[in-house]
Short mmCIF file of C-alpha atoms in Angstrom, two decimals:
data_model
loop_
_atom_site.label_atom_id
_atom_site.label_comp_id
_atom_site.label_asym_id
_atom_site.label_seq_id
_atom_site.Cartn_x
_atom_site.Cartn_y
_atom_site.Cartn_z
CA MET A 30 -27.25 161.05 -71.05
CA VAL A 31 -28.57 159.85 -67.73
CA GLN A 32 -27.50 162.09 -64.91
CA HIS A 33 -26.32 160.39 -61.78
CA LEU A 34 -26.64 161.57 -58.22
CA ARG A 35 -24.06 159.93 -56.00
CA VAL A 36 -24.81 159.96 -52.30
CA THR A 37 -22.52 158.93 -49.48
CA TYR A 38 -23.44 157.16 -46.27
CA ASN A 39 -22.89 160.39 -44.39
CA ASP A 40 -25.12 162.30 -46.83
CA ILE A 41 -27.98 159.93 -46.02
CA HIS A 42 -27.19 159.95 -42.31
CA ASN A 43 -27.36 163.76 -42.31
CA LEU A 44 -30.54 163.96 -44.38
CA ILE A 45 -32.16 161.76 -41.75
CA ARG A 46 -30.68 163.82 -38.90
CA GLN A 47 -32.10 167.02 -40.41
CA ARG A 48 -35.55 165.64 -41.05
CA THR A 49 -36.17 163.58 -37.92
CA PRO A 50 -36.98 166.40 -35.46
CA GLU A 51 -39.89 167.47 -37.65
CA ILE A 52 -41.06 163.87 -38.04
CA ALA A 53 -40.92 163.43 -34.26
CA ARG A 54 -43.01 166.59 -33.76
CA ALA A 55 -45.50 166.07 -36.57
CA PHE A 56 -45.96 162.30 -36.48
CA ASN A 57 -44.22 160.92 -33.37
CA PRO A 58 -43.98 157.31 -34.55
CA ASP A 59 -44.52 154.32 -32.26
CA LEU A 60 -43.14 151.80 -34.74
CA LEU A 61 -40.86 151.88 -37.78
CA ILE A 62 -41.62 149.60 -40.73
CA ALA A 63 -38.58 149.27 -42.99
CA ILE A 64 -39.09 148.24 -46.58
CA GLY A 65 -36.20 145.90 -47.39
CA GLY A 66 -33.52 146.04 -48.70
CA GLY A 67 -33.37 149.85 -49.30
CA GLY A 68 -35.20 150.93 -46.16
CA PHE A 69 -33.04 148.90 -43.74
CA PHE A 70 -30.21 151.39 -43.37
CA PRO A 71 -32.39 154.54 -43.21
CA ALA A 72 -34.70 152.99 -40.61
CA ARG A 73 -31.78 152.01 -38.39
CA VAL A 74 -30.31 155.52 -38.59
CA MET A 75 -33.68 157.16 -37.99
CA ARG A 76 -34.17 155.13 -34.82
CA THR A 77 -31.06 156.79 -33.39
CA PHE A 78 -32.36 160.29 -34.04
CA LEU A 79 -35.92 159.52 -32.92
CA ARG A 80 -34.48 158.37 -29.62
CA GLU A 81 -32.89 161.81 -29.23
CA GLU A 82 -36.15 163.58 -30.02
CA THR A 83 -38.67 161.66 -27.98
CA SER A 84 -38.99 160.19 -24.52
CA LYS A 85 -39.60 156.74 -25.97
CA LYS A 86 -37.31 153.85 -25.43
CA THR A 87 -35.67 152.35 -28.50
CA LEU A 88 -38.35 152.03 -31.17
CA GLN A 89 -38.91 148.66 -32.75
CA ILE A 90 -38.12 148.26 -36.41
CA GLN A 91 -40.20 145.72 -38.31
CA ALA A 92 -39.15 144.74 -41.82
CA ILE A 93 -41.24 143.99 -44.86
CA GLY A 94 -39.77 142.83 -48.15
CA LEU A 95 -41.11 144.34 -51.36
CA SER A 96 -39.69 144.52 -54.83
CA LEU A 97 -41.01 145.67 -58.12
CA TYR A 98 -41.53 142.84 -60.57
CA GLU A 99 -38.14 141.99 -62.03
CA PRO A 100 -37.47 140.45 -65.42
CA VAL A 101 -37.89 136.68 -65.41
CA ASP A 102 -38.44 134.24 -68.25
CA GLY A 103 -41.86 134.81 -69.73
CA ALA A 104 -42.41 138.25 -68.23
CA SER A 105 -43.43 140.82 -70.77
CA GLU A 106 -41.76 144.22 -70.95
CA GLU A 107 -45.00 145.76 -69.74
CA GLN A 108 -45.02 143.77 -66.51
CA ILE A 109 -41.57 144.87 -65.43
CA GLY A 110 -41.74 147.55 -62.79
CA LEU A 111 -45.52 147.39 -62.64
CA GLU A 112 -46.23 144.70 -60.10
CA VAL A 113 -45.08 144.81 -56.49
CA VAL A 114 -44.03 141.43 -55.13
CA ARG A 115 -43.99 140.61 -51.41
CA THR A 116 -40.91 138.75 -50.26
CA GLN A 117 -41.57 139.16 -46.53
CA TRP A 118 -44.46 140.44 -44.50
CA LEU A 119 -45.33 141.09 -40.88
CA GLY A 120 -46.19 138.19 -38.63
CA ASP A 121 -49.42 137.87 -36.65
CA GLU A 122 -48.05 139.48 -33.50
CA THR A 123 -46.80 142.53 -35.34
CA ARG A 124 -50.05 142.96 -37.27
CA LYS A 125 -51.84 143.16 -33.93
CA GLY A 126 -49.34 145.81 -32.89
CA LEU A 127 -50.30 148.17 -35.73
CA VAL A 128 -53.76 148.89 -34.35
CA GLY A 129 -53.97 152.17 -32.48
CA LYS A 130 -50.33 152.98 -33.24
CA ARG A 131 -48.48 155.57 -35.30
CA ASN A 132 -46.57 153.48 -37.82
CA LEU A 133 -43.89 155.05 -40.00
CA ILE A 134 -43.00 153.25 -43.24
CA VAL A 135 -39.37 153.86 -44.27
CA ASP A 136 -37.75 153.39 -47.66
CA GLU A 137 -34.74 154.83 -49.46
CA VAL A 138 -36.42 156.24 -52.55
CA ASP A 139 -39.85 157.10 -53.86
CA ASP A 140 -39.59 156.71 -57.60
CA THR A 141 -42.95 155.77 -59.14
CA ARG A 142 -44.65 155.55 -55.71
CA LYS A 143 -45.93 152.03 -56.57
CA THR A 144 -44.02 150.37 -53.73
CA ILE A 145 -45.04 152.96 -51.13
CA HIS A 146 -48.65 152.80 -52.29
CA TYR A 147 -48.63 149.02 -52.04
CA ALA A 148 -47.16 149.12 -48.52
CA VAL A 149 -49.68 151.65 -47.21
CA SER A 150 -52.73 149.95 -48.70
CA GLU A 151 -51.72 146.41 -47.70
CA LEU A 152 -50.91 147.50 -44.15
CA TRP A 153 -54.37 149.10 -43.89
CA LYS A 154 -55.85 145.75 -44.96
CA ASP A 155 -53.97 144.11 -42.10
CA VAL A 156 -55.37 146.70 -39.70
CA ASP A 157 -58.91 146.18 -40.93
CA ARG A 158 -58.62 142.40 -40.57
CA GLU A 159 -57.19 142.82 -37.08
CA LEU A 160 -60.01 145.19 -36.06
CA LEU A 161 -62.49 142.34 -36.55
CA ASN A 162 -60.94 140.76 -33.44
CA HIS A 163 -61.94 143.81 -31.40
CA PRO A 164 -65.47 144.50 -30.10
CA GLU A 165 -67.55 146.16 -32.81
CA GLY A 166 -68.21 149.22 -30.67
CA GLU A 167 -64.48 149.94 -30.35
CA ARG A 168 -63.47 149.51 -33.97
CA ALA A 169 -64.12 153.02 -35.27
CA ALA A 170 -62.14 154.65 -32.47
CA LEU A 171 -59.28 152.19 -32.84
CA ARG A 172 -59.16 152.73 -36.58
CA ALA A 173 -59.13 156.49 -36.10
CA ALA A 174 -56.24 156.12 -33.65
CA THR A 175 -54.24 154.07 -36.19
CA LYS A 176 -51.96 156.14 -38.38
CA PHE A 177 -49.52 155.41 -41.14
CA GLY A 178 -46.84 157.83 -42.22
CA VAL A 179 -44.15 157.59 -44.88
CA PHE A 180 -40.51 158.61 -44.85
CA VAL A 181 -38.22 158.25 -47.85
CA VAL A 182 -34.64 159.50 -48.02
CA HIS A 183 -35.14 160.74 -51.60
CA ASN A 184 -38.36 161.61 -53.38
CA LYS A 185 -38.06 161.98 -57.14
CA LYS A 186 -40.03 164.89 -58.56
CA LYS A 187 -41.77 163.09 -61.41
CA THR A 188 -45.16 161.81 -62.46
CA LYS A 189 -46.14 159.12 -59.99
CA LEU A 190 -47.91 155.95 -61.09
CA ALA A 191 -49.78 155.62 -57.80
CA GLU A 192 -50.89 158.01 -55.10
CA ILE A 193 -51.23 157.68 -51.38
CA ASP A 194 -54.10 159.23 -49.49
CA ALA A 195 -53.59 162.88 -48.54
CA SER A 196 -54.34 161.96 -44.93
CA THR A 197 -51.10 159.95 -44.80
CA PRO A 198 -48.26 162.17 -43.57
CA TYR A 199 -45.41 162.05 -46.05
CA PHE A 200 -41.83 163.12 -45.37
CA SER A 201 -38.74 163.03 -47.56
CA GLY A 202 -35.11 163.73 -46.76
CA ALA A 203 -34.79 165.54 -50.09
CA ASP A 204 -36.93 166.12 -53.19
CA ILE A 205 -34.73 165.60 -56.22
CA ASP A 206 -34.95 165.62 -59.99
CA ASP A 207 -35.49 162.36 -61.87
CA LEU A 208 -31.85 161.29 -61.68
CA TRP A 209 -30.20 157.90 -61.44
CA LEU A 210 -29.36 157.54 -57.75
CA ASP A 211 -26.14 155.78 -56.84
CA TYR A 212 -26.47 154.59 -53.27
CA PRO A 213 -23.34 153.80 -51.28
CA TRP A 214 -24.40 150.26 -50.37
CA GLU A 215 -24.36 149.44 -54.07
CA ALA A 216 -20.80 150.73 -54.56
CA THR A 217 -18.13 148.09 -54.99
CA ASP A 218 -15.41 150.74 -54.59
CA ILE A 219 -16.63 153.04 -51.82
CA GLU A 220 -13.61 155.37 -51.95
CA ALA A 221 -14.12 156.00 -55.68
CA HIS A 222 -17.83 156.49 -55.04
CA ASP A 223 -17.14 159.06 -52.33
CA GLU A 224 -14.65 160.93 -54.55
CA LEU A 225 -17.20 161.17 -57.36
CA ALA A 226 -19.83 162.34 -54.89
CA ALA A 227 -17.46 165.03 -53.60
CA ALA A 228 -16.65 166.13 -57.17
CA ASP A 229 -20.39 166.37 -57.92
CA LYS A 230 -20.86 168.59 -54.88
CA ALA A 231 -17.85 170.77 -55.76
CA SER A 232 -19.19 171.38 -59.27
CA ALA A 233 -22.80 171.90 -58.21
CA MET B 18 -11.50 152.93 -18.45
CA VAL B 19 -13.54 151.33 -21.20
CA GLN B 20 -11.76 151.46 -24.50
CA HIS B 21 -13.84 152.42 -27.49
CA LEU B 22 -13.48 151.27 -31.06
CA ARG B 23 -15.08 153.73 -33.45
CA VAL B 24 -15.92 152.39 -36.87
CA THR B 25 -17.08 154.35 -39.88
CA TYR B 26 -19.59 153.28 -42.50
CA ASN B 27 -16.75 152.83 -44.97
CA ASP B 28 -14.79 150.70 -42.46
CA ILE B 29 -17.73 148.30 -42.27
CA HIS B 30 -18.33 148.44 -46.03
CA ASN B 31 -14.68 147.48 -46.63
CA LEU B 32 -14.60 144.71 -44.02
CA ILE B 33 -17.53 143.16 -45.87
CA ARG B 34 -15.85 143.70 -49.26
CA GLN B 35 -12.72 141.95 -48.05
CA ARG B 36 -14.51 138.99 -46.50
CA THR B 37 -17.24 138.29 -49.05
CA PRO B 38 -15.15 136.53 -51.73
CA GLU B 39 -14.17 133.85 -49.22
CA ILE B 40 -17.76 133.53 -48.01
CA ALA B 41 -18.92 133.13 -51.60
CA ARG B 42 -16.34 130.38 -52.21
CA ALA B 43 -16.70 128.57 -48.90
CA PHE B 44 -20.44 128.87 -48.27
CA ASN B 45 -22.10 130.31 -51.37
CA PRO B 46 -25.30 131.48 -49.69
CA ASP B 47 -28.74 131.21 -51.30
CA LEU B 48 -30.43 133.46 -48.76
CA LEU B 49 -29.37 136.16 -46.31
CA ILE B 50 -31.09 136.38 -42.94
CA ALA B 51 -30.43 139.75 -41.31
CA ILE B 52 -30.79 140.07 -37.55
CA GLY B 53 -32.35 143.47 -36.98
CA GLY B 54 -31.50 146.23 -36.25
CA GLY B 55 -27.70 145.71 -36.35
CA GLY B 56 -27.61 143.20 -39.21
CA PHE B 57 -29.69 145.29 -41.63
CA PHE B 58 -26.89 147.44 -42.98
CA PRO B 59 -24.24 144.68 -43.21
CA ALA B 60 -26.65 142.33 -45.00
CA ARG B 61 -27.55 144.98 -47.57
CA VAL B 62 -23.87 145.71 -48.27
CA MET B 63 -23.00 142.04 -48.43
CA ARG B 64 -25.67 141.45 -51.05
CA THR B 65 -23.84 143.87 -53.33
CA PHE B 66 -20.54 142.01 -53.02
CA LEU B 67 -22.11 138.56 -53.26
CA ARG B 68 -23.65 139.62 -56.53
CA GLU B 69 -20.14 140.37 -57.81
CA GLU B 70 -18.83 137.00 -56.68
CA THR B 71 -21.53 134.62 -57.80
CA SER B 72 -23.71 134.01 -60.82
CA LYS B 73 -26.84 134.40 -58.73
CA LYS B 74 -29.34 137.12 -59.25
CA THR B 75 -29.88 139.51 -56.38
CA LEU B 76 -30.11 137.45 -53.21
CA GLN B 77 -33.14 137.86 -51.01
CA ILE B 78 -32.67 139.31 -47.56
CA GLN B 79 -35.07 138.15 -44.90
CA ALA B 80 -35.15 139.93 -41.57
CA ILE B 81 -35.61 138.58 -38.08
CA GLY B 82 -35.82 140.79 -35.01
CA LEU B 83 -33.94 139.71 -31.90
CA SER B 84 -32.81 141.60 -28.87
CA LEU B 85 -31.25 140.64 -25.60
CA TYR B 86 -33.52 141.19 -22.65
CA GLU B 87 -33.39 144.87 -21.76
CA PRO B 88 -33.96 146.36 -18.35
CA VAL B 89 -37.64 146.82 -17.56
CA ASP B 90 -39.44 147.27 -14.27
CA GLY B 91 -39.25 144.09 -12.26
CA ALA B 92 -36.37 142.54 -14.18
CA SER B 93 -33.56 141.37 -11.99
CA GLU B 94 -29.96 142.27 -12.75
CA GLU B 95 -29.33 138.63 -13.60
CA GLN B 96 -31.95 138.55 -16.33
CA ILE B 97 -30.49 141.47 -18.24
CA GLY B 98 -28.56 140.30 -21.25
CA LEU B 99 -29.42 136.66 -20.67
CA GLU B 100 -32.68 136.17 -22.48
CA VAL B 101 -33.10 136.64 -26.22
CA VAL B 102 -36.46 138.11 -27.17
CA ARG B 103 -38.02 137.70 -30.63
CA THR B 104 -39.51 140.86 -32.05
CA GLN B 105 -39.98 139.53 -35.59
CA TRP B 106 -39.65 136.13 -37.19
CA LEU B 107 -39.90 134.57 -40.62
CA GLY B 108 -43.32 133.97 -42.13
CA ASP B 109 -44.57 130.58 -43.33
CA GLU B 110 -43.40 131.06 -46.91
CA THR B 111 -39.87 131.92 -45.87
CA ARG B 112 -39.62 129.03 -43.45
CA LYS B 113 -40.42 126.71 -46.35
CA GLY B 114 -37.64 128.40 -48.30
CA LEU B 115 -34.96 127.47 -45.76
CA VAL B 116 -35.12 123.76 -46.52
CA GLY B 117 -32.36 122.58 -48.83
CA LYS B 118 -30.82 126.05 -48.98
CA ARG B 119 -27.60 127.63 -47.77
CA ASN B 120 -28.77 130.33 -45.39
CA LEU B 121 -26.36 132.96 -44.09
CA ILE B 122 -27.30 134.71 -40.83
CA VAL B 123 -25.88 138.26 -40.67
CA ASP B 124 -25.38 140.48 -37.64
CA GLU B 125 -23.10 143.38 -36.74
CA VAL B 126 -21.41 141.99 -33.66
CA ASP B 127 -20.91 138.72 -31.86
CA ASP B 128 -20.49 139.67 -28.23
CA THR B 129 -21.65 136.88 -25.91
CA ARG B 130 -22.85 134.71 -28.85
CA LYS B 131 -26.28 134.33 -27.18
CA THR B 132 -28.13 136.05 -30.03
CA ILE B 133 -26.32 134.11 -32.77
CA HIS B 134 -26.86 130.84 -30.89
CA TYR B 135 -30.55 131.61 -30.52
CA ALA B 136 -30.92 132.42 -34.22
CA VAL B 137 -29.17 129.25 -35.40
CA SER B 138 -31.04 126.92 -33.06
CA GLU B 139 -34.47 128.45 -33.65
CA LEU B 140 -34.00 128.41 -37.42
CA TRP B 141 -33.11 124.71 -37.23
CA LYS B 142 -36.36 124.14 -35.33
CA ASP B 143 -38.20 125.81 -38.20
CA VAL B 144 -36.44 123.53 -40.67
CA ASP B 145 -37.29 120.42 -38.66
CA ARG B 146 -40.95 121.41 -38.44
CA GLU B 147 -41.01 122.14 -42.17
CA LEU B 148 -39.41 118.77 -42.98
CA LEU B 149 -42.49 117.04 -41.53
CA ASN B 150 -44.37 118.34 -44.58
CA HIS B 151 -42.02 116.39 -46.86
CA PRO B 152 -42.21 112.63 -47.49
CA GLU B 153 -40.42 110.73 -44.74
CA GLY B 154 -37.99 109.12 -47.16
CA GLU B 155 -36.74 112.52 -48.36
CA ARG B 156 -36.25 114.18 -45.00
CA ALA B 157 -32.70 113.06 -44.20
CA ALA B 158 -31.36 114.17 -47.57
CA LEU B 159 -33.18 117.49 -47.39
CA ARG B 160 -31.89 118.11 -43.88
CA ALA B 161 -28.35 117.30 -45.00
CA ALA B 162 -28.70 119.76 -47.88
CA THR B 163 -29.85 122.52 -45.50
CA LYS B 164 -27.01 124.68 -44.19
CA PHE B 165 -26.75 127.64 -41.92
CA GLY B 166 -23.73 129.90 -41.80
CA VAL B 167 -22.98 132.99 -39.75
CA PHE B 168 -21.38 136.30 -40.66
CA VAL B 169 -20.73 139.06 -38.18
CA VAL B 170 -18.88 142.29 -38.93
CA HIS B 171 -17.04 142.15 -35.60
CA ASN B 172 -16.39 139.17 -33.36
CA LYS B 173 -15.22 140.00 -29.86
CA LYS B 174 -12.48 137.74 -28.57
CA LYS B 175 -13.92 136.91 -25.17
CA THR B 176 -15.52 134.09 -23.26
CA LYS B 177 -18.78 133.27 -24.99
CA LEU B 178 -21.92 132.39 -23.05
CA ALA B 179 -23.20 130.09 -25.81
CA GLU B 180 -21.64 128.08 -28.57
CA ILE B 181 -22.76 127.19 -32.05
CA ASP B 182 -22.15 123.80 -33.57
CA ALA B 183 -18.73 123.39 -35.17
CA SER B 184 -20.48 122.27 -38.37
CA THR B 185 -21.89 125.77 -38.81
CA PRO B 186 -19.52 127.87 -40.94
CA TYR B 187 -18.64 131.06 -39.09
CA PHE B 188 -17.14 134.18 -40.65
CA SER B 189 -16.25 137.53 -39.14
CA GLY B 190 -15.13 140.75 -40.77
CA ALA B 191 -12.66 141.25 -37.91
CA ASP B 192 -11.84 139.58 -34.60
CA ILE B 193 -11.35 142.31 -32.02
CA ASP B 194 -10.61 142.71 -28.33
CA ASP B 195 -13.46 143.19 -25.87
CA LEU B 196 -13.91 146.89 -26.63
CA TRP B 197 -16.96 149.12 -26.63
CA LEU B 198 -17.93 149.39 -30.29
CA ASP B 199 -19.26 152.71 -31.53
CA TYR B 200 -21.17 152.03 -34.72
CA PRO B 201 -21.81 154.90 -37.13
CA TRP B 202 -25.60 154.45 -37.21
CA GLU B 203 -25.62 155.27 -33.49
CA ALA B 204 -23.68 158.51 -33.97
CA THR B 205 -25.67 161.70 -33.64
CA ASP B 206 -22.75 163.72 -35.02
CA ILE B 207 -21.30 161.61 -37.83
CA GLU B 208 -18.50 164.06 -38.70
CA ALA B 209 -17.23 164.08 -35.10
CA HIS B 210 -17.52 160.29 -35.04
CA ASP B 211 -15.46 159.98 -38.23
CA GLU B 212 -12.80 162.35 -36.90
CA LEU B 213 -12.43 160.33 -33.70
CA ALA B 214 -12.25 157.12 -35.77
CA ALA B 215 -9.51 158.65 -37.92
CA ALA B 216 -7.60 159.80 -34.82
CA ASP B 217 -7.83 156.27 -33.38
CA LYS B 218 -6.38 154.86 -36.59
CA ALA B 219 -3.58 157.47 -36.70
CA SER B 220 -2.53 156.64 -33.14
CA ALA B 221 -2.86 152.86 -33.51
#
């Protein structure tokens, strides 16, 4: 039987509250990049807590749209969940804004790590293309000043199908077993969802 | 004294639950366009309820970033709140995807209507530019088939500084007085926020 982990909005809000001071100290992001749709809510909440922790004005949130290949006519079983599809990407202005910045990629869950891996490697490609518009002598320093970090609300402790470079700071709100996560924004009856989440906590 | 209206995550979730069946019947969106940061969470929740109401697969959410001009050095008092600034916009592929579709713009609050007005009019400009890539004889029909609608969680009943065309379907989760809205994603102490929201409801 698949075990479910039900999380409430406040659970997620508080995971982000607890983790953000360390992220502010260790990574100090200049820009948040939300992976839609799951990263939208966490990124918006994190912006609130980053504002408390740093002297920066309100951080910008940029959105990218990624989804793992979903079943469509003609797709083989093997393709499902293997290919990351872009549904939205950064515009030219934003790509310029990555160079020399500390960019934190935000998503709700790290399951197989394929989506996170795709985001990090494609964003580096954007940086490398953008560096060609800078004088050759400045490129190495600008690249060294450019950082990507990752924050996910939940990281599943399981064999990952992709890895991200060890030089990429990685933060999670919680490391959990390989459970089926029930997020509140997917609940059609939020009161029932919250009651089940409370019962889970009471019996834990 | 400014009156505050404190809303919880579940309040917003349920406003969207209540309103979505009518939106599905009356507008039946093909695409959601979230205005970031405030529209991110409502759009993600609405996608869940639209999936219940329609035969469509998971709707795509595209994000645009807009903010009203914020105080910076050299800005006059008069400029503040008057100018809408783009921080992210749709890419080429998405702009193509607006034509002939029913596109629902989602934000958390309609205060002066300047942001909503900007979004609707700029998205129409994108459509008109994109129509030039279609044969001239097809343009009028494609334009007629293209619709924009608007959903905001809260609409403030006040004098608006901009209007949207009456042909643009407009939906709100709730029409409220001109209060200071305290959204949960801005709360640093979510339990205290929820208690104050509950006290407001008990005394209402």
